[in-house]
């Protein structure tokens, strides 16, 4: 199975700050990489798919990039509603997820 | 409006079988596939398996010997059954709608809608 490693595991940032979360796959995943947001209430939303495609309804301050094994999610200006845990997921079955990055307010 | 809702017992005895139901609305099970994903507390999510739109199934090989996914399209429900439960099966279980965004391969499927999750504790 492909192992997904996220960093950092937790992150404190201020409102308006630019935030970047990284994800590394154990092998080339050819841009089949999605990002999900999980709120404290347990609700989960798809933000980004195929590395950089924004899911309809997701705010445009979210963007994704990367290739090969290395990918990143960027929030261009942190808002309070972005406080959540973020997970990357690769697209080869069995699908596997990163362990998550918990984003908190500084 | 797309909705998924998981239901089932919150507590299961060790060695017993877990049965969960995912009731969907706003889309057809014959047009979209549905996955089950679980998340132990403090760990990342784990994809368990999928009920394809055509009635076929796919399983994570790590769970395949214990897992069964089925559906009743007339009731808009997808079912998960997993036997021989142990304490490390404790966690939150989600069902998801899987959307194809551009190809025939499984690589082109994303989990674009999630249920609220069902908390399952395995304990005597």
Coordinates of C-alpha atoms in Angstrom, one line a residue:
Chain A
X1 CA 0.0 0.0 0.0
X2 CA 1.1 3.6 -0.6
X3 CA 2.0 5.4 2.5
X4 CA 1.1 9.1 2.9
X5 CA 3.1 11.3 5.2
X6 CA 1.8 14.7 6.2
X7 CA 3.7 17.6 7.8
X8 CA 3.4 19.2 10.1
X9 CA 1.1 17.2 12.3
X10 CA -0.1 20.4 13.9
X11 CA 0.2 24.1 13.0
X12 CA -0.7 27.3 14.8
X13 CA -1.4 30.3 12.6
X14 CA -3.0 33.8 12.8
X15 CA -6.0 35.0 10.9
X16 CA -5.1 36.3 7.5
X17 CA -1.8 34.3 7.4
X18 CA -0.8 32.1 4.5
X19 CA -0.7 28.4 5.5
X20 CA 0.9 25.5 3.7
X21 CA 0.5 21.8 4.5
X22 CA 2.7 19.2 2.9
X23 CA 2.0 15.6 1.9
X24 CA 4.5 13.0 0.6
X25 CA 3.6 9.7 -0.9
X26 CA 5.9 6.7 -0.7
X27 CA 5.8 6.4 -4.5
X28 CA 4.8 8.5 -7.5
X29 CA 1.0 9.0 -7.4
X30 CA 0.8 10.9 -10.7
X31 CA -1.2 13.8 -9.3
X32 CA -4.0 11.5 -8.0
X33 CA -4.1 13.4 -4.7
X34 CA -7.1 14.9 -2.9
X35 CA -7.4 17.1 0.2
X36 CA -10.2 16.8 2.8
X37 CA -11.2 19.1 5.7
X38 CA -12.6 17.6 9.0
X39 CA -14.2 19.9 11.5
X40 CA -14.4 19.4 15.2
X41 CA -18.0 18.3 14.9
X42 CA -16.8 15.4 12.7
X43 CA -18.1 16.7 9.4
X44 CA -15.8 16.1 6.4
X45 CA -15.6 18.0 3.1
X46 CA -13.6 17.5 -0.1
X47 CA -11.6 20.6 -0.9
X48 CA -9.2 19.7 -3.7
X49 CA -8.9 16.8 -6.1
X50 CA -6.4 15.8 -8.8
X51 CA -3.8 17.9 -7.0
X52 CA -5.2 21.3 -7.9
X53 CA -8.8 21.1 -8.9
X54 CA -11.1 23.1 -6.5
X55 CA -14.2 21.2 -5.5
X56 CA -17.3 23.3 -6.3
X57 CA -18.3 25.1 -3.2
X58 CA -14.8 25.1 -1.6
X59 CA -13.5 28.7 -1.0
X60 CA -11.0 30.0 -3.6
X61 CA -8.4 30.7 -0.9
X62 CA -7.7 27.0 -0.9
X63 CA -5.3 25.8 -3.6
X64 CA -3.2 22.7 -4.2
X65 CA 0.0 21.9 -6.0
X66 CA 2.6 19.2 -6.5
X67 CA 3.7 16.3 -8.6
X68 CA 5.3 13.0 -8.3
X69 CA 5.5 12.1 -4.6
X70 CA 5.2 15.7 -3.2
X71 CA 2.1 17.7 -2.8
X72 CA 0.9 20.7 -0.8
X73 CA -2.3 22.5 0.3
X74 CA -2.2 26.2 0.7
X75 CA -4.7 28.5 2.4
X76 CA -4.0 32.0 1.1
X77 CA -5.5 33.9 4.0
X78 CA -6.6 32.0 7.0
X79 CA -10.1 32.5 8.2
X80 CA -11.6 31.3 11.5
X81 CA -13.9 28.8 9.7
X82 CA -10.7 27.1 8.4
X83 CA -9.8 25.8 11.8
X84 CA -10.0 22.0 11.3
X85 CA -7.8 19.0 10.6
X86 CA -6.7 18.4 7.0
X87 CA -6.0 15.1 5.3
X88 CA -4.4 14.1 2.0
X89 CA -5.5 11.0 0.2
X90 CA -4.0 9.2 -2.8
X91 CA -6.1 7.8 -5.6
X92 CA -4.6 4.2 -6.1
X93 CA -6.6 1.5 -4.4
X94 CA -6.5 0.8 -1.6
X95 CA -6.9 4.5 -1.1
X96 CA -4.7 5.7 1.8
X97 CA -4.8 8.9 3.8
X98 CA -2.2 10.9 5.7
X99 CA -2.4 11.1 9.5
X100 CA -3.7 14.6 9.4
X101 CA -2.6 18.2 10.1
X102 CA -4.4 19.9 12.9
X103 CA -4.7 23.7 12.2
X104 CA -5.2 25.9 15.2
X105 CA -5.4 29.7 15.8
X106 CA -2.4 31.4 17.2
Chain B
X1 CA -29.3 18.0 -1.8
X2 CA -26.9 15.1 -1.4
X3 CA -27.1 13.5 2.0
X4 CA -25.7 10.4 3.6
X5 CA -26.5 9.1 7.1
X6 CA -24.9 6.2 8.9
X7 CA -26.8 4.3 11.5
X8 CA -26.0 1.3 13.7
X9 CA -25.1 0.2 17.2
X10 CA -22.7 2.3 19.1
X11 CA -21.3 -0.6 21.1
X12 CA -20.2 -4.0 19.9
X13 CA -18.8 -6.9 21.9
X14 CA -15.4 -8.2 21.0
X15 CA -15.6 -11.1 18.4
X16 CA -19.1 -10.0 17.4
X17 CA -20.2 -8.6 14.0
X18 CA -20.7 -4.9 13.2
X19 CA -23.7 -4.0 11.1
X20 CA -24.0 -0.4 9.8
X21 CA -26.5 1.1 7.3
X22 CA -25.9 4.1 5.1
X23 CA -29.1 5.8 4.0
X24 CA -28.6 8.2 1.1
X25 CA -30.8 10.9 -0.5
X26 CA -30.3 13.3 -3.4
X27 CA -28.7 10.8 -5.7
X28 CA -29.2 7.3 -7.0
X29 CA -27.2 4.3 -6.0
X30 CA -27.3 3.1 -9.6
X31 CA -25.5 6.2 -10.7
X32 CA -23.0 6.8 -8.0
X33 CA -20.7 4.5 -6.0
X34 CA -20.5 4.6 -2.2
X35 CA -17.5 3.9 0.0
X36 CA -17.0 3.1 3.6
X37 CA -14.2 4.9 5.5
X38 CA -13.3 4.5 9.1
X39 CA -11.2 6.6 11.4
X40 CA -9.8 5.4 14.7
X41 CA -9.4 8.1 17.3
X42 CA -6.2 10.1 16.8
X43 CA -5.3 8.4 13.5
X44 CA -5.8 9.0 9.8
X45 CA -8.8 7.7 7.9
X46 CA -8.8 4.2 6.4
X47 CA -10.7 3.3 3.2
X48 CA -12.6 0.1 3.8
X49 CA -14.3 -0.7 0.5
X50 CA -16.8 0.4 -2.1
X51 CA -20.2 -0.6 -3.5
X52 CA -20.0 0.3 -7.2
X53 CA -22.9 1.9 -9.0
X54 CA -23.4 -1.4 -11.0
X55 CA -23.6 -3.5 -7.8
X56 CA -20.0 -4.8 -7.9
X57 CA -17.9 -4.4 -4.7
X58 CA -14.2 -3.6 -4.0
X59 CA -12.5 -4.2 -0.6
X60 CA -9.4 -3.1 1.1
X61 CA -7.3 -6.3 1.2
X62 CA -6.4 -5.6 4.8
X63 CA -10.1 -6.1 5.7
X64 CA -11.4 -8.3 2.9
X65 CA -11.7 -11.5 4.9
X66 CA -13.9 -9.8 7.5
X67 CA -15.9 -7.3 5.5
X68 CA -19.0 -7.4 3.4
X69 CA -20.8 -4.5 1.6
X70 CA -24.2 -4.8 0.1
X71 CA -27.1 -2.6 -0.9
X72 CA -30.9 -2.2 -1.3
X73 CA -31.5 0.3 -4.1
X74 CA -35.2 0.4 -3.4
X75 CA -34.5 1.7 0.0
X76 CA -31.5 3.9 -1.0
X77 CA -29.3 2.0 1.5
X78 CA -25.8 0.6 1.6
X79 CA -24.9 -1.9 4.3
X80 CA -21.6 -2.8 5.9
X81 CA -21.0 -5.9 7.9
X82 CA -17.7 -6.7 9.5
X83 CA -17.1 -9.8 11.7
X84 CA -14.6 -10.7 14.4
X85 CA -14.4 -7.2 15.8
X86 CA -11.6 -6.3 18.1
X87 CA -10.8 -3.2 20.2
X88 CA -8.7 -1.7 17.5
X89 CA -11.9 -1.6 15.3
X90 CA -13.1 1.2 17.6
X91 CA -13.6 4.5 15.7
X92 CA -15.9 6.6 13.6
X93 CA -17.3 5.0 10.5
X94 CA -18.3 7.1 7.5
X95 CA -20.1 6.4 4.2
X96 CA -19.2 8.6 1.3
X97 CA -20.5 9.3 -2.2
X98 CA -17.9 8.6 -4.8
X99 CA -17.8 10.8 -7.9
X100 CA -16.0 10.1 -11.1
X101 CA -14.3 13.2 -12.5
X102 CA -12.9 12.0 -15.7
X103 CA -11.9 8.5 -16.4
X104 CA -12.7 4.8 -16.1
X105 CA -10.0 3.9 -13.6
X106 CA -10.6 3.9 -9.8
X107 CA -8.0 6.7 -9.7
X108 CA -10.6 9.1 -11.1
X109 CA -13.0 8.7 -8.1
X110 CA -13.1 11.1 -5.2
X111 CA -15.2 11.1 -2.1
X112 CA -17.2 14.2 -2.7
X113 CA -19.8 13.9 0.1
X114 CA -19.6 12.3 3.5
X115 CA -22.1 11.3 6.1
X116 CA -21.9 12.6 9.7
X117 CA -20.2 9.5 10.9
X118 CA -21.2 6.7 13.3
X119 CA -19.2 6.2 16.4
X120 CA -18.5 2.5 17.1
X121 CA -16.9 1.2 20.3
X122 CA -15.7 -2.4 20.6
X123 CA -15.8 -3.3 24.3
X124 CA -17.2 -5.9 26.6

